[in-house]
């Protein structure tokens, strides 16, 4: 072969290699990670709870129909920032340093899934709620809400500036997400986080949905009037719907018949984001219902139930917009031919109480708030209609997504990949217990700090400042009403669980300082 010829064939080989590499990269899945804020599984119809039957979420359900639904997925620390930090790092709160919402900012110099994907040729973006105080790192593009964000005409922060956007927060986040998709570099795979504010407190629906559930009566949970007997911390909280909700701010109640003034509203600046015209239409939308309240003589119990209905009607109306947003995104992916090679995940930063135990909010290790909805699709890899019943946790999200992208998770990530659970390659061994640790006391809603262990059957928790323990048999008592820690027959179970809990704390390297 002449020199010229061999040079030419070398060049051809190089070109072939480069185009192979490109094709390979193209085959890497895109990831659309949708996380809403405080969206309880009870309010997603794919989970089949009675409430959601009256307020279905057909678009979110599509993800489960075309892919998998996780029936036993949990967070490690049921509160916003900490859950998000666990998702990004694959680590428990004490390891990523973001243990409370009121912490100093998230340490953005640490390793995160977005940084790892970025280093592996992904384009990364986060749009919507961030709530980690420090600015996002590891994202090529970010457009985030300020702190909790607002429902109406919210501020959005970018690298460049902070701009007030006119409109409804869920619709705006969807619009910005689609705009980013439209303008992205189409030669690279992408990792996109769309983080909704809804259905977070104070549950302001989009104007078109003010009346959506006005006449719907939602089933009141059996334990709505819980007396918290035998449960110290449950008796001390301040997250009771009929006692602790703010009648103006949360429940949109006014001062009397035909009044335009809201009852107690400690943060008038929130609803104050509306324009005067928007505010008028908002007050008007609730007028008949609010007048009826004053015209009807009600007992305390009836008022408590009335408040539950108002809460549910608004909460679920905000969910309606989230569901619509998911539908829009799924349609967009399909239209653009991206649906086949894109993993779509829908989840929430934690679970939430929809009146169980009389509550709203989260924080406790009880099922409704420790639980986290999780639905996921990846055509050709996850069989439609897959149900995952193994115990999974938000620390597993990062290693799982990395493994779907063919990237091995760094050894210091504490979660494990659940890829085999959804791709029909169930491992022989899977974890049989989860570790949980909530730190934020003192804090909003007065939930005492606690840690604990959850197995399929039992939950053992310790309110460690007070040294008070609770034990539940989830098979016999799924609503965790009956603390059986003092039942002599439970001694062997308790000893066993305490031992496993200590092992988990050792495995996850929980420092002594975090345990007392
Ligand atoms: C706000 C809420 C609280 C809520 C925390 C944390 N009050 O302070 O009810 O527990 O956020 O929520 S609000 O009326 O100002 O919304 S989290 O989702 O960010 O963890
Ligand atoms: Ca939240």
Short mmCIF file of C-alpha atoms and ligand atoms in Angstrom, two decimals:
data_model
loop_
_atom_site.label_atom_id
_atom_site.label_comp_id
_atom_site.label_asym_id
_atom_site.label_seq_id
_atom_site.Cartn_x
_atom_site.Cartn_y
_atom_site.Cartn_z
CA UNK A 1 0.00 0.00 0.00
CA UNK A 2 1.31 3.48 -0.84
CA UNK A 3 1.69 6.03 1.96
CA UNK A 4 -1.11 8.09 0.50
CA UNK A 5 -3.47 5.12 0.43
CA UNK A 6 -2.74 4.06 3.99
CA UNK A 7 -3.30 7.61 5.23
CA UNK A 8 -6.64 7.64 3.44
CA UNK A 9 -7.77 4.36 4.97
CA UNK A 10 -6.71 5.56 8.42
CA UNK A 11 -8.85 8.63 7.95
CA UNK A 12 -11.79 6.47 6.88
CA UNK A 13 -11.38 4.34 9.99
CA UNK A 14 -11.29 7.40 12.20
CA UNK A 15 -14.43 8.76 10.59
CA UNK A 16 -16.20 5.43 11.02
CA UNK A 17 -15.14 5.32 14.68
CA UNK A 18 -16.40 8.87 15.27
CA UNK A 19 -19.76 8.18 13.67
CA UNK A 20 -20.06 4.93 15.66
CA UNK A 21 -19.38 6.90 18.83
CA UNK A 22 -22.04 9.39 17.82
CA UNK A 23 -24.58 6.67 17.10
CA UNK A 24 -23.77 5.06 20.43
CA UNK A 25 -24.29 8.37 22.19
CA UNK A 26 -27.55 8.80 20.37
CA UNK A 27 -28.70 5.48 21.70
CA UNK A 28 -28.11 6.61 25.21
CA UNK A 29 -31.48 7.42 26.64
CA UNK A 30 -32.61 10.94 27.29
CA UNK A 31 -34.08 11.45 30.73
CA UNK A 32 -37.08 13.59 31.56
CA UNK A 33 -37.35 13.68 35.32
CA UNK A 34 -40.59 15.27 36.52
CA UNK A 35 -40.85 16.02 40.21
CA UNK A 36 -43.81 17.78 41.71
CA UNK A 37 -43.94 19.18 45.19
CA UNK A 38 -45.96 17.41 47.90
CA UNK A 39 -47.92 15.22 45.50
CA UNK A 40 -49.34 12.34 47.50
CA UNK A 41 -49.73 8.92 45.88
CA UNK A 42 -53.33 9.07 47.13
CA UNK A 43 -53.87 11.78 44.53
CA UNK A 44 -52.54 9.82 41.53
CA UNK A 45 -55.20 7.59 40.05
CA UNK A 46 -52.71 4.91 38.98
CA UNK A 47 -52.32 4.17 42.71
CA UNK A 48 -56.05 3.54 43.00
CA UNK A 49 -56.92 5.42 46.20
CA UNK A 50 -60.55 6.53 46.65
CA UNK A 51 -59.74 10.27 46.50
CA UNK A 52 -58.02 9.97 43.12
CA UNK A 53 -60.98 8.14 41.62
CA UNK A 54 -62.88 11.39 41.90
CA UNK A 55 -59.98 13.45 40.58
CA UNK A 56 -58.13 11.25 38.11
CA UNK A 57 -54.68 11.92 36.63
CA UNK A 58 -54.91 10.22 33.22
CA UNK A 59 -51.65 11.65 31.90
CA UNK A 60 -49.49 10.69 34.86
CA UNK A 61 -51.17 7.28 34.74
CA UNK A 62 -50.00 6.88 31.14
CA UNK A 63 -46.44 6.58 32.45
CA UNK A 64 -47.45 3.58 34.56
CA UNK A 65 -49.51 2.06 31.74
CA UNK A 66 -46.58 2.30 29.33
CA UNK A 67 -44.00 1.42 31.97
CA UNK A 68 -43.69 0.77 35.69
CA UNK A 69 -45.31 1.87 38.91
CA UNK A 70 -43.41 1.53 42.19
CA UNK A 71 -45.73 0.48 44.99
CA UNK A 72 -43.26 0.60 47.85
CA UNK A 73 -41.06 3.59 47.15
CA UNK A 74 -40.01 5.89 50.00
CA UNK A 75 -37.98 8.94 50.78
CA UNK A 76 -35.12 9.06 53.24
CA UNK A 77 -36.17 12.33 54.92
CA UNK A 78 -39.65 13.57 54.15
CA UNK A 79 -39.11 17.20 53.37
CA UNK A 80 -38.39 19.20 50.27
CA UNK A 81 -34.73 20.26 50.13
CA UNK A 82 -33.39 17.12 51.81
CA UNK A 83 -35.33 14.85 49.45
CA UNK A 84 -34.07 16.77 46.42
CA UNK A 85 -30.51 16.60 47.75
CA UNK A 86 -30.86 12.81 48.14
CA UNK A 87 -32.14 12.51 44.59
CA UNK A 88 -29.20 14.49 43.21
CA UNK A 89 -26.50 12.75 45.25
CA UNK A 90 -27.84 9.23 45.82
CA UNK A 91 -27.01 9.72 49.49
CA UNK A 92 -28.75 10.07 52.84
CA UNK A 93 -29.05 13.57 54.30
CA UNK A 94 -26.16 13.27 56.76
CA UNK A 95 -23.84 12.45 53.82
CA UNK A 96 -24.90 15.18 51.42
CA UNK A 97 -25.12 17.68 54.26
CA UNK A 98 -28.63 18.96 53.48
CA UNK A 99 -30.55 17.69 56.48
CA UNK A 100 -33.13 20.46 56.92
CA UNK A 101 -34.90 22.96 54.71
CA UNK A 102 -33.42 25.60 56.94
CA UNK A 103 -29.91 24.36 56.38
CA UNK A 104 -27.14 26.39 54.86
CA UNK A 105 -27.22 25.98 51.09
CA UNK A 106 -26.65 22.65 49.37
CA UNK A 107 -22.94 22.11 48.83
CA UNK A 108 -22.89 22.36 45.05
CA UNK A 109 -19.24 21.34 44.83
CA UNK A 110 -20.14 17.73 45.61
CA UNK A 111 -20.81 15.01 43.05
CA UNK A 112 -24.35 14.84 41.68
CA UNK A 113 -26.11 12.86 39.00
CA UNK A 114 -26.33 15.92 36.76
CA UNK A 115 -22.58 16.51 37.00
CA UNK A 116 -21.83 12.88 36.18
CA UNK A 117 -24.19 12.91 33.21
CA UNK A 118 -22.69 16.19 32.05
CA UNK A 119 -19.20 14.70 32.20
CA UNK A 120 -20.51 11.85 30.08
CA UNK A 121 -21.72 14.04 27.26
CA UNK A 122 -25.24 14.83 28.42
CA UNK A 123 -26.89 18.23 28.22
CA UNK A 124 -28.48 19.02 31.54
CA UNK A 125 -31.22 21.41 32.58
CA UNK A 126 -33.43 22.09 35.58
CA UNK A 127 -36.59 24.15 35.34
CA UNK A 128 -38.96 24.98 38.20
CA UNK A 129 -38.59 24.40 41.92
CA UNK A 130 -35.06 23.98 43.21
CA UNK A 131 -35.22 24.97 46.88
CA UNK A 132 -31.66 24.11 47.78
CA UNK A 133 -30.67 27.69 48.63
CA UNK A 134 -27.36 27.66 46.71
CA UNK A 135 -27.42 28.03 42.93
CA UNK A 136 -27.64 24.87 40.79
CA UNK A 137 -24.35 23.32 39.69
CA UNK A 138 -23.94 20.61 37.08
CA UNK A 139 -26.67 22.07 34.88
CA UNK A 140 -25.96 23.65 31.50
CA UNK A 141 -29.19 25.57 31.88
CA UNK A 142 -31.35 26.43 34.86
CA UNK A 143 -34.41 28.55 35.38
CA UNK A 144 -35.65 28.15 38.90
CA UNK A 145 -38.29 29.51 41.23
CA UNK A 146 -37.27 31.70 44.10
CA UNK A 147 -37.24 29.50 47.24
CA UNK A 148 -40.73 27.90 47.46
CA UNK A 149 -41.93 29.81 44.42
CA UNK A 150 -45.35 31.36 43.97
CA UNK A 151 -48.43 30.15 42.14
CA UNK A 152 -49.25 33.46 40.49
CA UNK A 153 -46.90 35.57 38.41
CA UNK A 154 -43.82 33.98 40.00
CA UNK A 155 -40.21 35.11 39.86
CA UNK A 156 -37.83 32.92 37.88
CA UNK A 157 -34.10 33.05 38.50
CA UNK A 158 -31.53 32.29 35.82
CA UNK A 159 -27.77 32.67 35.73
CA UNK A 160 -28.37 36.13 34.28
CA UNK A 161 -31.23 37.65 36.26
CA UNK A 162 -34.49 37.34 38.18
CA UNK A 163 -37.63 38.04 36.19
CA UNK A 164 -41.27 38.07 37.19
CA UNK A 165 -43.22 35.94 34.74
CA UNK A 166 -46.90 36.66 34.29
CA UNK A 167 -49.05 33.55 34.41
CA UNK A 168 -49.76 30.39 36.40
CA UNK A 169 -46.71 28.63 37.74
CA UNK A 170 -47.45 25.11 36.42
CA UNK A 171 -48.17 26.39 32.93
CA UNK A 172 -45.07 28.56 32.94
CA UNK A 173 -42.79 25.71 34.01
CA UNK A 174 -44.23 23.54 31.24
CA UNK A 175 -43.77 26.29 28.69
CA UNK A 176 -40.14 26.94 29.69
CA UNK A 177 -39.42 23.22 29.66
CA UNK A 178 -40.74 22.85 26.12
CA UNK A 179 -38.82 25.91 25.04
CA UNK A 180 -35.60 24.41 26.36
CA UNK A 181 -36.30 21.14 24.58
CA UNK A 182 -36.93 23.03 21.38
CA UNK A 183 -33.62 24.90 21.56
CA UNK A 184 -31.39 22.20 22.97
CA UNK A 185 -28.37 20.83 21.11
CA UNK A 186 -30.03 18.00 19.23
CA UNK A 187 -26.78 16.07 18.83
CA UNK A 188 -26.49 15.26 22.50
CA UNK A 189 -28.61 13.18 24.86
CA UNK A 190 -30.24 15.19 27.63
CA UNK A 191 -31.12 15.06 31.30
CA UNK A 192 -33.97 17.40 32.03
CA UNK A 193 -35.56 18.03 35.40
CA UNK A 194 -38.99 19.65 35.34
CA UNK A 195 -39.84 20.46 38.94
CA UNK A 196 -43.33 21.68 39.65
CA UNK A 197 -44.30 23.83 42.59
CA UNK A 198 -47.80 22.38 42.68
CA UNK A 199 -49.48 20.90 44.62
CA UNK A 200 -47.58 22.63 47.45
CA UNK A 201 -49.31 24.77 50.04
CA UNK A 202 -51.31 27.15 49.68
CA UNK A 203 -52.99 25.20 46.87
CA UNK A 204 -54.04 27.94 44.47
CA UNK A 205 -55.59 26.37 41.35
CA UNK A 206 -55.24 27.77 37.86
CA UNK A 207 -58.07 30.20 37.18
CA UNK A 208 -59.72 27.84 34.72
CA UNK A 209 -59.92 25.24 37.50
CA UNK A 210 -61.26 27.38 40.36
CA UNK A 211 -64.60 25.56 40.10
CA UNK A 212 -63.37 22.14 38.95
CA UNK A 213 -64.13 20.21 42.14
CA UNK A 214 -66.43 22.74 43.79
CA UNK A 215 -69.30 20.27 43.97
CA UNK A 216 -67.31 17.11 44.56
CA UNK A 217 -67.42 15.54 48.02
CA UNK A 218 -64.24 13.64 48.73
CA UNK A 219 -64.27 10.68 51.12
CA UNK A 220 -63.09 11.77 54.57
CA UNK A 221 -60.38 9.38 55.84
CA UNK A 222 -61.52 7.06 58.65
CA UNK A 223 -58.84 8.43 60.96
CA UNK A 224 -59.54 12.11 60.24
CA UNK A 225 -60.49 12.62 63.89
CA UNK A 226 -57.47 10.73 65.22
CA UNK A 227 -56.90 11.25 68.97
CA UNK A 228 -53.15 10.37 68.69
CA UNK A 229 -53.40 8.01 71.65
CA UNK A 230 -50.11 6.28 72.44
CA UNK A 231 -48.21 8.45 69.94
CA UNK A 232 -46.38 11.27 71.66
CA UNK A 233 -45.00 13.15 68.63
CA UNK A 234 -48.24 12.78 66.68
CA UNK A 235 -50.03 14.47 69.56
CA UNK A 236 -47.59 17.42 69.51
CA UNK A 237 -47.58 18.33 65.81
CA UNK A 238 -49.10 21.45 64.31
CA UNK A 239 -50.31 20.22 60.96
CA UNK A 240 -53.91 19.55 61.70
CA UNK A 241 -56.33 20.61 58.98
CA UNK A 242 -59.10 21.84 61.24
CA UNK A 243 -56.83 23.41 63.86
CA UNK A 244 -53.63 24.60 62.15
CA UNK A 245 -54.55 25.54 58.60
CA UNK A 246 -54.73 29.28 58.05
CA UNK A 247 -58.32 30.06 57.14
CA UNK A 248 -57.45 32.85 54.72
CA UNK A 249 -54.09 31.82 53.29
CA UNK A 250 -54.84 28.11 52.96
CA UNK A 251 -58.59 27.74 52.91
CA UNK A 252 -59.52 30.96 51.10
CA UNK A 253 -62.18 31.75 53.71
CA UNK A 254 -63.36 35.35 54.09
CA UNK A 255 -64.47 37.44 57.05
CA UNK A 256 -68.25 37.20 56.53
CA UNK A 257 -71.04 37.12 54.00
CA UNK A 258 -69.99 38.90 50.81
CA UNK A 259 -66.71 39.96 52.34
CA UNK A 260 -63.71 40.40 50.04
CA UNK A 261 -61.24 40.18 52.91
CA UNK A 262 -59.57 36.92 53.68
CA UNK A 263 -59.47 35.51 57.18
CA UNK A 264 -56.03 34.85 58.72
CA UNK A 265 -53.32 35.22 56.08
CA UNK A 266 -49.86 35.64 57.59
CA UNK A 267 -48.20 35.91 54.16
CA UNK A 268 -50.32 38.37 52.16
CA UNK A 269 -47.46 38.78 49.72
CA UNK A 270 -48.20 35.28 48.33
CA UNK A 271 -51.73 35.88 47.07
CA UNK A 272 -50.59 39.48 46.64
CA UNK A 273 -48.74 38.38 43.48
CA UNK A 274 -52.08 38.42 41.66
CA UNK A 275 -52.98 41.55 39.73
CA UNK A 276 -55.98 43.42 41.21
CA UNK A 277 -58.19 41.94 38.45
CA UNK A 278 -56.93 38.44 39.12
CA UNK A 279 -57.51 38.93 42.82
CA UNK A 280 -61.11 40.03 42.13
CA UNK A 281 -61.83 36.96 40.02
CA UNK A 282 -60.22 34.74 42.64
CA UNK A 283 -62.38 36.11 45.49
CA UNK A 284 -65.44 35.94 43.22
CA UNK A 285 -64.82 32.28 42.41
CA UNK A 286 -65.12 31.36 46.08
CA UNK A 287 -67.94 33.80 46.89
CA UNK A 288 -70.99 31.49 46.76
CA UNK A 289 -69.21 28.74 48.66
CA UNK A 290 -67.94 31.18 51.25
CA UNK A 291 -71.40 32.71 51.65
CA UNK A 292 -72.90 29.24 52.09
CA UNK A 293 -70.46 28.62 54.87
CA UNK A 294 -71.86 31.55 56.85
CA UNK A 295 -75.46 30.77 55.98
CA UNK A 296 -75.28 27.16 57.17
CA UNK A 297 -75.24 26.41 60.88
CA UNK A 298 -72.52 23.84 61.45
CA UNK A 299 -71.15 21.93 64.40
CA UNK A 300 -67.39 21.90 65.02
CA UNK A 301 -67.22 18.47 63.48
CA UNK A 302 -69.04 19.67 60.38
CA UNK A 303 -66.72 22.66 60.08
CA UNK A 304 -63.74 20.31 60.34
CA UNK A 305 -65.18 18.24 57.49
CA UNK A 306 -66.01 21.35 55.50
CA UNK A 307 -62.37 22.41 55.77
CA UNK A 308 -61.27 18.99 54.56
CA UNK A 309 -63.44 19.37 51.47
CA UNK A 310 -62.12 22.85 50.73
CA UNK A 311 -58.54 21.59 51.12
CA UNK A 312 -59.13 18.61 48.83
CA UNK A 313 -60.96 20.62 46.18
CA UNK A 314 -58.09 23.10 45.88
CA UNK A 315 -55.24 20.61 46.26
CA UNK A 316 -56.68 18.36 43.56
CA UNK A 317 -57.42 21.27 41.26
CA UNK A 318 -53.72 22.19 41.37
CA UNK A 319 -52.93 18.54 40.59
CA UNK A 320 -55.11 18.82 37.48
CA UNK A 321 -52.68 21.35 35.99
CA UNK A 322 -49.70 19.15 36.85
CA UNK A 323 -51.37 16.24 35.11
CA UNK A 324 -52.01 18.40 32.09
CA UNK A 325 -48.37 19.45 32.07
CA UNK A 326 -47.27 15.81 32.04
CA UNK A 327 -49.64 15.15 29.15
CA UNK A 328 -48.20 18.06 27.20
CA UNK A 329 -44.68 16.83 27.71
CA UNK A 330 -45.48 13.23 26.76
CA UNK A 331 -47.22 14.50 23.61
CA UNK A 332 -44.26 16.69 22.80
CA UNK A 333 -41.82 13.78 23.10
CA UNK A 334 -44.00 11.69 20.83
CA UNK A 335 -44.44 14.41 18.25
CA UNK A 336 -40.69 14.94 18.12
CA UNK A 337 -39.98 11.22 17.84
CA UNK A 338 -38.21 11.31 21.20
CA UNK A 339 -40.58 9.03 23.08
CA UNK A 340 -38.81 5.77 22.18
CA UNK A 341 -35.44 6.76 23.50
CA UNK A 342 -36.46 8.81 26.52
CA UNK A 343 -36.87 7.63 30.08
CA UNK A 344 -39.72 9.53 31.70
CA UNK A 345 -39.98 9.57 35.47
CA UNK A 346 -42.77 11.08 37.52
CA UNK A 347 -42.33 11.52 41.24
CA UNK A 348 -42.80 13.97 44.09
CA UNK A 349 -40.25 15.19 46.63
CA UNK A 350 -42.17 13.31 49.33
CA UNK A 351 -45.61 12.03 50.15
CA UNK A 352 -48.28 14.14 51.85
CA UNK A 353 -51.27 13.82 54.14
CA UNK A 354 -54.66 14.25 52.56
CA UNK A 355 -56.51 14.28 55.87
CA UNK A 356 -55.14 11.00 57.25
CA UNK A 357 -54.66 11.51 61.02
CA UNK A 358 -56.39 14.87 60.47
CA UNK A 359 -53.26 16.22 58.76
CA UNK A 360 -51.76 18.08 55.85
CA UNK A 361 -47.95 18.36 55.36
CA UNK A 362 -45.42 15.52 55.69
CA UNK A 363 -42.20 15.00 57.76
CA UNK A 364 -43.32 11.97 59.77
CA UNK A 365 -42.10 8.48 59.01
CA UNK A 366 -45.71 7.29 58.77
CA UNK A 367 -46.68 5.77 55.43
CA UNK A 368 -48.42 8.69 53.71
CA UNK A 369 -45.46 11.04 54.00
CA UNK A 370 -42.52 8.64 53.91
CA UNK A 371 -44.07 7.12 50.79
CA UNK A 372 -43.17 8.72 47.48
CA UNK A 373 -44.99 8.11 44.22
CA UNK A 374 -42.75 6.82 41.45
CA UNK A 375 -43.72 5.99 37.89
CA UNK A 376 -41.31 5.38 35.07
CA UNK A 377 -41.35 4.46 31.43
CA UNK A 378 -38.67 3.49 28.95
CA UNK A 379 -40.15 1.81 25.87
CA UNK A 380 -38.48 -1.41 24.83
CA UNK A 381 -36.74 -1.75 28.19
CA UNK A 382 -39.59 -1.66 30.70
CA UNK A 383 -42.59 -3.84 30.03
CA UNK A 384 -45.87 -1.86 30.07
CA UNK A 385 -47.85 -2.45 33.27
CA UNK A 386 -44.81 -3.43 35.39
CA UNK A 387 -45.43 -3.29 39.14
CA UNK A 388 -42.49 -2.99 41.51
CA UNK A 389 -43.20 -4.21 45.03
CA UNK A 390 -39.65 -4.23 46.39
CA UNK A 391 -38.58 -1.52 48.85
CA UNK A 392 -36.99 1.34 46.94
CA UNK A 393 -35.92 4.79 48.07
CA UNK A 394 -35.01 8.20 46.65
CA UNK A 395 -31.30 7.50 47.23
CA UNK A 396 -31.69 4.84 44.50
CA UNK A 397 -32.77 7.28 41.80
CA UNK A 398 -29.30 8.54 40.83
CA UNK A 399 -27.57 5.14 40.61
CA UNK A 400 -30.56 3.70 38.75
CA UNK A 401 -30.64 6.40 36.11
CA UNK A 402 -26.88 6.20 35.69
CA UNK A 403 -27.09 2.48 35.09
CA UNK A 404 -29.78 3.02 32.46
CA UNK A 405 -27.28 5.30 30.73
CA UNK A 406 -24.54 2.68 30.94
CA UNK A 407 -22.57 4.65 33.53
CA UNK A 408 -21.52 2.91 36.70
CA UNK A 409 -22.43 4.71 39.89
CA UNK A 410 -19.57 6.02 42.03
CA UNK A 411 -18.86 3.78 45.01
CA UNK A 412 -19.84 6.41 47.55
CA UNK A 413 -23.43 6.65 46.35
CA UNK A 414 -25.51 4.94 49.01
CA UNK A 415 -28.49 3.97 46.90
CA UNK A 416 -28.56 0.92 44.64
CA UNK A 417 -29.80 0.64 41.09
CA UNK A 418 -33.36 -0.59 40.71
CA UNK A 419 -32.85 -1.15 36.98
CA UNK A 420 -33.06 -4.97 37.35
CA UNK A 421 -36.41 -4.61 39.12
CA UNK A 422 -38.02 -2.94 36.14
CA UNK A 423 -36.28 -4.71 33.30
CA UNK A 424 -37.43 -8.19 34.22
CA UNK A 425 -34.08 -9.27 35.65
CA UNK A 426 -35.10 -9.45 39.29
CA UNK A 427 -32.09 -10.10 41.50
CA UNK A 428 -32.21 -13.01 43.95
CA UNK A 429 -31.45 -10.69 46.83
CA UNK A 430 -32.93 -7.27 47.44
CA UNK A 431 -32.84 -5.12 50.56
CA UNK A 432 -35.45 -5.91 53.17
CA UNK A 433 -35.28 -2.68 55.16
CA UNK A 434 -35.04 1.08 54.66
CA UNK A 435 -33.46 3.74 56.84
CA UNK A 436 -35.26 7.01 57.54
CA UNK A 437 -34.13 10.13 59.37
CA UNK A 438 -36.00 13.41 59.84
CA UNK A 439 -34.08 16.27 61.46
CA UNK A 440 -36.01 19.53 61.21
CA UNK A 441 -37.05 20.29 64.78
CA UNK A 442 -37.68 22.99 65.79
CA UNK A 443 -39.34 23.82 62.51
CA UNK A 444 -42.65 24.38 60.80
CA UNK A 445 -45.40 22.08 62.06
CA UNK A 446 -43.50 20.98 65.16
CA UNK A 447 -42.67 17.45 64.08
CA UNK A 448 -40.05 15.98 66.45
CA UNK A 449 -36.79 14.65 64.99
CA UNK A 450 -36.81 10.90 64.53
CA UNK A 451 -35.12 8.02 62.79
CA UNK A 452 -36.27 4.51 62.13
CA UNK A 453 -36.37 1.37 60.09
CA UNK A 454 -39.07 0.16 57.77
CA UNK A 455 -39.46 -3.40 56.59
CA UNK A 456 -42.32 -4.77 54.51
CA UNK A 457 -44.12 -5.77 57.69
CA UNK A 458 -42.96 -3.46 60.49
CA UNK A 459 -41.96 0.07 61.22
CA UNK A 460 -39.87 0.98 64.22
CA UNK A 461 -39.15 4.63 64.92
CA UNK A 462 -37.36 6.56 67.60
CA UNK A 463 -38.00 10.18 68.57
CA UNK A 464 -34.46 10.36 69.78
CA UNK A 465 -34.40 13.67 71.63
CA UNK A 466 -37.19 12.38 73.85
CA UNK A 467 -36.07 8.74 73.63
CA UNK A 468 -39.57 7.62 72.74
CA UNK A 469 -40.07 4.59 70.51
CA UNK A 470 -42.98 3.50 68.34
CA UNK A 471 -43.66 0.22 66.61
CA UNK A 472 -46.32 -0.61 64.02
CA UNK A 473 -47.38 -3.85 62.45
CA UNK A 474 -48.23 -2.61 58.96
CA UNK A 475 -50.02 -5.81 58.08
CA UNK A 476 -52.51 -5.53 60.93
CA UNK A 477 -52.46 -1.76 61.28
CA UNK A 478 -51.72 -0.14 57.90
CA UNK A 479 -52.83 3.27 59.13
CA UNK A 480 -50.40 3.24 62.05
CA UNK A 481 -52.92 3.98 64.76
CA UNK A 482 -51.76 1.43 67.26
CA UNK A 483 -48.27 1.85 68.72
CA UNK A 484 -47.38 -1.63 70.00
CA UNK A 485 -43.96 -0.81 71.45
CA UNK A 486 -45.11 -1.86 74.94
CA UNK A 487 -46.68 -5.13 73.85
CA UNK A 488 -44.62 -7.82 75.63
CA UNK A 489 -45.22 -10.23 72.76
CA UNK A 490 -43.40 -7.88 70.43
CA UNK A 491 -40.12 -8.03 72.39
CA UNK A 492 -38.33 -10.40 69.98
CA UNK A 493 -39.44 -8.35 66.97
CA UNK A 494 -38.33 -5.13 68.64
CA UNK A 495 -34.92 -6.54 69.52
CA UNK A 496 -34.43 -7.79 66.00
CA UNK A 497 -35.49 -4.46 64.45
CA UNK A 498 -33.28 -2.45 66.81
CA UNK A 499 -30.36 -4.58 65.78
CA UNK A 500 -31.11 -4.08 62.07
CA UNK A 501 -31.56 -0.36 62.62
CA UNK A 502 -28.13 -0.15 64.25
CA UNK A 503 -26.69 -2.08 61.31
CA UNK A 504 -28.26 0.33 58.84
CA UNK A 505 -26.88 3.30 60.75
CA UNK A 506 -23.48 1.70 60.61
CA UNK A 507 -23.76 0.82 56.93
CA UNK A 508 -24.81 4.37 56.04
CA UNK A 509 -22.26 5.85 58.45
CA UNK A 510 -24.68 7.96 60.46
CA UNK A 511 -22.48 9.95 62.84
CA UNK A 512 -23.13 9.80 66.59
CA UNK A 513 -23.82 13.54 66.57
CA UNK A 514 -26.85 12.96 64.32
CA UNK A 515 -28.36 10.33 66.58
CA UNK A 516 -28.92 12.24 69.78
C1 LIG B 1 -43.68 26.20 53.82
C2 LIG B 1 -45.09 25.77 54.15
C3 LIG B 1 -45.09 24.68 55.18
C4 LIG B 1 -44.23 23.55 54.66
C5 LIG B 1 -42.83 24.07 54.36
C6 LIG B 1 -41.92 23.05 53.78
N1 LIG B 1 -45.86 26.90 54.55
O1 LIG B 1 -43.07 26.81 54.90
O2 LIG B 1 -46.39 24.23 55.38
O3 LIG B 1 -44.14 22.51 55.58
O4 LIG B 1 -42.94 25.10 53.40
O5 LIG B 1 -42.43 22.56 52.56
S1 LIG B 1 -46.39 27.90 53.36
O6 LIG B 1 -47.76 28.26 53.69
O7 LIG B 1 -45.50 29.03 53.37
O8 LIG B 1 -46.34 27.21 52.09
S2 LIG B 1 -41.45 21.93 51.55
O9 LIG B 1 -42.23 21.25 50.52
O10 LIG B 1 -40.67 22.99 51.00
O11 LIG B 1 -40.64 20.98 52.31
CA1 LIG B 2 -42.26 19.25 49.22
#
